[in-house]
Short mmCIF file of C-alpha atoms and ligand atoms in Angstrom, two decimals:
data_model
loop_
_atom_site.label_atom_id
_atom_site.label_comp_id
_atom_site.label_asym_id
_atom_site.label_seq_id
_atom_site.Cartn_x
_atom_site.Cartn_y
_atom_site.Cartn_z
CA MET A 231 266.53 47.73 68.04
CA ALA A 232 269.04 48.64 70.78
CA MET A 233 268.64 46.65 73.98
CA SER A 234 268.20 48.57 77.23
CA LEU A 235 270.03 47.64 80.44
CA ARG A 236 266.75 46.38 81.88
CA GLN A 237 266.27 44.10 78.90
CA ARG A 238 269.86 42.82 79.13
CA LEU A 239 269.28 41.92 82.77
CA ALA A 240 266.02 40.17 81.87
CA ARG A 241 267.79 38.17 79.18
CA ALA A 242 270.57 37.17 81.61
CA TYR A 243 267.93 36.01 84.08
CA PHE A 244 266.08 33.99 81.42
CA ASN A 245 269.36 32.42 80.31
CA ALA A 246 270.84 31.65 83.72
CA VAL A 247 267.81 30.89 85.91
CA TYR A 248 264.39 30.76 84.38
CA ASN A 249 264.84 28.63 81.28
CA PRO A 250 267.36 26.12 82.75
CA LEU A 251 264.87 25.35 85.58
CA TYR A 252 261.63 25.69 83.66
CA ASP A 253 261.24 22.11 82.41
CA ALA A 254 261.95 20.66 85.86
CA SER A 255 259.41 22.88 87.55
CA THR A 256 256.64 24.91 85.89
CA ALA A 257 256.48 22.71 82.81
CA ARG A 258 255.78 19.63 84.96
CA LEU A 259 252.69 21.09 86.55
CA ALA A 260 249.48 19.55 85.29
CA ARG A 261 247.92 22.98 85.01
CA TYR A 262 250.70 24.16 82.69
CA ARG A 263 250.23 21.10 80.49
CA GLU A 264 246.49 21.61 80.35
CA THR A 265 247.05 25.22 79.32
CA GLN A 266 249.51 24.22 76.60
CA ALA A 267 246.97 21.73 75.22
CA ARG A 268 244.28 24.43 75.24
CA LEU A 269 246.55 26.87 73.38
CA ALA A 270 247.15 24.29 70.64
CA GLU A 271 243.43 23.62 70.42
CA ARG A 272 242.60 27.35 70.14
CA LEU A 273 245.28 27.83 67.48
CA ALA A 274 243.70 25.03 65.43
CA ALA A 275 246.64 24.76 63.05
CA GLY A 276 245.96 22.63 59.98
CA PRO A 277 248.20 20.36 57.86
CA GLY A 278 251.32 22.02 56.48
CA GLN A 279 250.52 25.46 57.91
CA ARG A 280 253.26 27.89 58.86
CA VAL A 281 253.21 28.67 62.58
CA LEU A 282 255.18 31.26 64.51
CA CYS A 283 255.83 30.46 68.20
CA ALA A 284 256.97 33.85 69.50
CA GLY A 285 258.88 33.55 72.78
CA LEU A 286 258.62 29.76 72.64
CA GLY A 287 260.82 29.28 75.72
CA THR A 288 262.05 25.71 76.13
CA GLY A 289 259.82 24.49 73.31
CA ASN A 290 256.93 22.76 75.07
CA GLU A 291 254.47 24.47 72.77
CA LEU A 292 256.30 23.00 69.77
CA VAL A 293 255.78 19.52 71.17
CA GLN A 294 252.12 20.17 71.90
CA LEU A 295 251.43 21.65 68.45
CA ARG A 296 253.11 18.74 66.69
CA ALA A 297 251.25 16.19 68.76
CA ARG A 298 248.07 17.70 67.34
CA GLU A 299 249.31 18.23 63.78
CA PRO A 300 252.69 16.65 62.84
CA SER A 301 253.04 18.31 59.42
CA LEU A 302 253.27 21.93 60.65
CA ARG A 303 256.13 24.16 59.54
CA ILE A 304 257.12 25.91 62.73
CA ALA A 305 259.34 28.91 63.32
CA GLY A 306 260.23 29.51 66.96
CA ILE A 307 261.91 32.62 68.28
CA ASP A 308 263.16 33.61 71.71
CA LEU A 309 265.56 36.08 73.24
CA SER A 310 267.23 33.38 75.33
CA ARG A 311 269.90 31.01 73.97
CA ALA A 312 269.27 28.63 76.89
CA ALA A 313 265.61 28.38 75.86
CA LEU A 314 266.45 27.79 72.20
CA ALA A 315 268.96 25.03 73.05
CA ARG A 316 266.24 23.12 74.89
CA ALA A 317 263.66 23.76 72.20
CA ARG A 318 266.15 22.49 69.60
CA ASP A 319 266.56 19.18 71.50
CA LYS A 320 262.79 18.75 71.53
CA SER A 321 262.47 19.36 67.81
CA SER A 322 265.39 17.25 66.59
CA ALA A 323 263.02 14.67 65.05
CA ASN A 324 261.42 17.46 62.97
CA ALA A 325 264.50 19.49 62.13
CA SER A 326 263.53 19.96 58.47
CA THR A 327 260.22 21.63 59.35
CA THR A 328 261.38 23.59 62.39
CA SER A 329 263.47 26.74 62.39
CA LEU A 330 264.56 28.36 65.62
CA ALA A 331 266.13 31.78 65.91
CA LEU A 332 267.43 34.19 68.51
CA MET A 333 265.15 37.16 67.97
CA ASP A 334 263.35 39.94 69.81
CA VAL A 335 259.59 39.60 69.52
CA GLN A 336 259.39 43.41 69.46
CA SER A 337 261.16 43.50 66.13
CA LEU A 338 260.47 40.35 64.13
CA GLY A 339 262.73 39.57 61.19
CA PHE A 340 259.93 38.08 59.04
CA ARG A 341 258.09 39.51 56.06
CA ASP A 342 254.48 40.63 56.38
CA SER A 343 251.92 37.78 56.29
CA SER A 344 254.55 35.03 56.69
CA PHE A 345 252.43 32.74 58.91
CA GLU A 346 248.94 31.25 58.99
CA ARG A 347 249.15 30.90 62.75
CA VAL A 348 250.84 32.96 65.49
CA LEU A 349 251.17 31.85 69.10
CA CYS A 350 252.62 34.11 71.78
CA TYR A 351 252.03 32.81 75.28
CA HIS A 352 253.19 34.55 78.47
CA VAL A 353 255.67 36.82 76.72
CA LEU A 354 253.96 40.25 76.63
CA ASP A 355 254.52 40.31 80.40
CA PHE A 356 258.24 40.72 79.76
CA VAL A 357 258.59 43.10 76.84
CA GLU A 358 259.23 46.82 77.12
CA GLU A 359 256.90 47.76 74.29
CA PRO A 360 253.80 45.53 74.28
CA SER A 361 251.93 47.65 71.70
CA ARG A 362 254.83 47.47 69.29
CA THR A 363 255.03 43.71 69.91
CA LEU A 364 251.35 43.25 69.12
CA GLY A 365 251.81 45.22 65.91
CA GLU A 366 254.64 42.88 64.94
CA LEU A 367 252.65 39.72 65.74
CA LEU A 368 249.69 40.85 63.64
CA ARG A 369 251.95 42.11 60.83
CA VAL A 370 253.53 38.70 60.26
CA LEU A 371 250.15 36.92 60.44
CA ALA A 372 248.52 36.38 57.04
CA PRO A 373 244.99 37.77 56.48
CA GLY A 374 242.54 35.06 57.56
CA GLY A 375 245.22 33.58 59.84
CA ARG A 376 244.54 32.75 63.47
CA PHE A 377 246.40 34.03 66.54
CA VAL A 378 246.55 33.06 70.20
CA ILE A 379 248.18 35.72 72.38
CA SER A 380 248.20 36.05 76.16
CA PHE A 381 248.05 39.43 77.88
CA PRO A 382 249.03 40.33 81.46
CA SER A 383 245.91 41.03 83.51
CA GLY A 384 247.63 42.31 86.66
CA SER A 385 246.21 39.46 88.76
CA GLU A 386 249.28 37.25 88.55
CA ASP A 387 250.71 38.53 91.84
CA ALA A 388 247.64 37.76 93.89
CA GLY A 389 246.71 34.48 92.40
CA PHE A 390 249.78 32.89 90.98
CA GLY A 391 251.65 31.71 94.08
CA ALA A 392 248.50 30.51 95.83
CA GLY A 393 247.30 28.80 92.68
CA LEU A 394 250.57 26.97 92.19
CA LEU A 395 250.81 25.92 95.81
CA SER A 396 247.25 24.66 96.11
CA HIS A 397 247.77 22.76 92.90
CA GLY A 398 250.96 21.26 94.29
CA PHE A 399 249.47 20.30 97.64
CA ILE A 400 246.19 18.87 96.48
CA ALA A 401 246.91 15.48 95.03
CA PRO A 402 244.32 13.10 96.52
CA GLY A 403 244.98 9.42 96.09
CA GLN A 404 248.68 9.83 95.36
CA SER A 405 251.59 8.35 97.30
CA LEU A 406 253.57 10.49 99.72
CA ARG A 407 256.60 10.28 97.42
CA VAL A 408 254.60 11.63 94.46
CA ARG A 409 253.08 14.37 96.61
CA LEU A 410 256.48 15.44 97.93
CA SER A 411 257.96 15.48 94.46
CA ARG A 412 255.07 17.64 93.21
CA LEU A 413 255.47 19.95 96.16
CA ALA A 414 259.23 20.31 95.50
CA ARG A 415 258.59 21.16 91.85
CA THR A 416 255.91 23.63 92.81
CA MET A 417 258.23 25.37 95.28
CA LEU A 418 260.99 25.47 92.67
CA ALA A 419 258.57 27.00 90.17
CA GLY A 420 257.63 29.58 92.80
CA CYS A 421 261.32 30.40 93.44
CA ILE A 422 262.23 30.95 89.82
CA TYR A 423 259.45 33.54 89.57
CA LEU A 424 260.61 35.45 92.66
CA PRO A 425 263.13 37.74 90.86
CA LEU A 426 260.32 38.78 88.52
CA THR A 427 258.62 40.51 91.43
CA LEU A 428 261.51 43.04 91.34
CA ARG A 429 260.89 44.09 87.76
CA ARG A 430 258.75 46.98 86.65
CA ARG A 431 255.19 45.69 86.56
CA PRO A 432 253.92 44.93 83.08
CA ILE A 433 250.97 46.89 81.75
CA ALA A 434 247.75 45.28 82.97
CA TYR A 435 245.00 44.81 80.38
CA SER A 436 241.28 44.37 80.91
CA ALA A 437 239.46 42.00 78.57
CA GLU A 438 237.96 45.09 76.87
CA ASP A 439 241.47 46.58 76.36
CA VAL A 440 242.58 43.33 74.75
CA ILE A 441 239.69 43.29 72.28
CA SER A 442 240.07 46.95 71.45
CA GLN A 443 243.88 46.81 70.96
CA LEU A 444 243.62 43.76 68.75
CA GLY A 445 240.66 45.26 66.86
CA SER A 446 242.71 48.37 66.06
CA LEU A 447 245.30 46.07 64.47
CA GLY A 448 242.76 44.33 62.24
CA ALA A 449 241.77 41.39 64.44
CA VAL A 450 238.22 40.05 64.28
CA GLU A 451 236.23 37.39 66.14
CA THR A 452 238.45 37.87 69.18
CA ALA A 453 237.52 35.72 72.17
CA VAL A 454 239.14 36.23 75.58
CA GLU A 455 239.40 33.61 78.30
CA THR A 456 241.30 33.38 81.58
CA ASP A 457 244.54 31.50 81.73
CA GLY A 458 244.40 28.73 84.32
CA ILE A 459 248.00 29.16 85.46
CA TYR A 460 248.99 32.85 85.35
CA ARG A 461 245.42 34.20 85.40
CA ASP A 462 246.26 36.29 82.35
CA HIS A 463 243.94 36.87 79.41
CA ILE A 464 244.27 34.47 76.52
CA ALA A 465 242.97 36.07 73.35
CA SER A 466 242.29 34.09 70.21
CA GLY A 467 240.96 35.42 66.94
CA ILE A 468 241.57 35.99 63.26
CA ARG A 469 243.35 38.66 61.26
CA GLU A 470 240.76 40.25 59.03
CA ARG A 471 240.94 39.53 55.33
CA LYS A 472 240.96 42.39 52.86
CA GLY A 473 237.43 43.70 52.30
CA GLY A 474 236.43 43.07 55.92
CA THR A 475 235.60 39.38 55.71
CA SER A 476 236.84 36.98 58.38
CA GLY A 477 236.82 33.17 58.21
CA ALA A 478 239.96 31.37 59.35
CA ALA A 479 242.43 30.10 56.77
C1 LIG B 106 257.23 32.51 80.53
S1 LIG B 106 258.30 32.04 79.24
C2 LIG B 106 257.09 31.34 78.16
C3 LIG B 106 257.68 30.34 77.23
C4 LIG B 106 256.66 29.59 76.39
N1 LIG B 106 255.82 30.46 75.63
C5 LIG B 106 255.87 28.62 77.23
O1 LIG B 106 254.69 28.84 77.45
O2 LIG B 106 256.43 27.64 77.71
C6 LIG B 106 258.70 33.59 78.48
C7 LIG B 106 259.73 33.47 77.38
O3 LIG B 106 259.76 34.73 76.69
C8 LIG B 106 261.10 34.98 76.33
N2 LIG B 106 261.22 36.42 76.08
C9 LIG B 106 261.18 37.44 76.98
N3 LIG B 106 261.32 38.62 76.35
C10 LIG B 106 261.45 38.35 75.02
C11 LIG B 106 261.62 39.15 73.86
N4 LIG B 106 261.69 40.49 73.94
N5 LIG B 106 261.73 38.54 72.67
C12 LIG B 106 261.66 37.19 72.56
N6 LIG B 106 261.50 36.37 73.63
C13 LIG B 106 261.38 36.94 74.85
C14 LIG B 106 261.92 34.49 77.51
O4 LIG B 106 263.25 34.23 77.15
C15 LIG B 106 261.15 33.21 77.88
O5 LIG B 106 261.70 32.09 77.24
#
């Protein structure tokens, strides 16, 4: 799939700014960590299962998933080399069961039904073709497999900065040094998101859109909840088995 100029610019930004600063800022926020833990819980990956982390960024989701279930076989893909380098460092102790690749989530180089679990968190906001991406994510998920995918809701602009700041400021019972350090990280996180306000706005989905789009791709038992950090929709569900039965693998 040929990359547009817009996508090249986005990749340059992710390589040069976003991913190098991510672990020192956004990833240190308690709310981010809580969300990562919730994603792993919703994915409910069992022993030895094959998991795709699509757009895994600097690899925090790898760490969270392995903390819950160490025996997973995880494939992580991202469009940013800077992200993959950091994710690789975090998975060095599990190199034999982790494979990381530079890949576009809109055109996945995996066979149909390759994974029992698919996680794609805060990535649809950045792709040019979200419908195509969803098709790819469901294609590589095995029937009966579980997915967790977040969708832009359009409320990130209004709530995100305020949410981050209030979270950074409110730290009752903590020393001034800790509060200042949290504030600095919060401001840094805010700054790295600023260039994103210049991009074309991603498609905004309602919870009903999410359920209907996923349903048209063979998803069942889809539940939608609100993301505590970006205020996006987090959808979790199962890819229908042949014959219309569900039941997670
Ligand atoms: C907000 S970060 C989320 C990272 C990770 N999921 C997390 O929660 O920490 C978005 C990631 O999506 C990646 N990304 C953006 N467009 C992509 C694409 N078309 N294919 C693969 N990865 C992409 C970026 O490089 C970035 O690492």
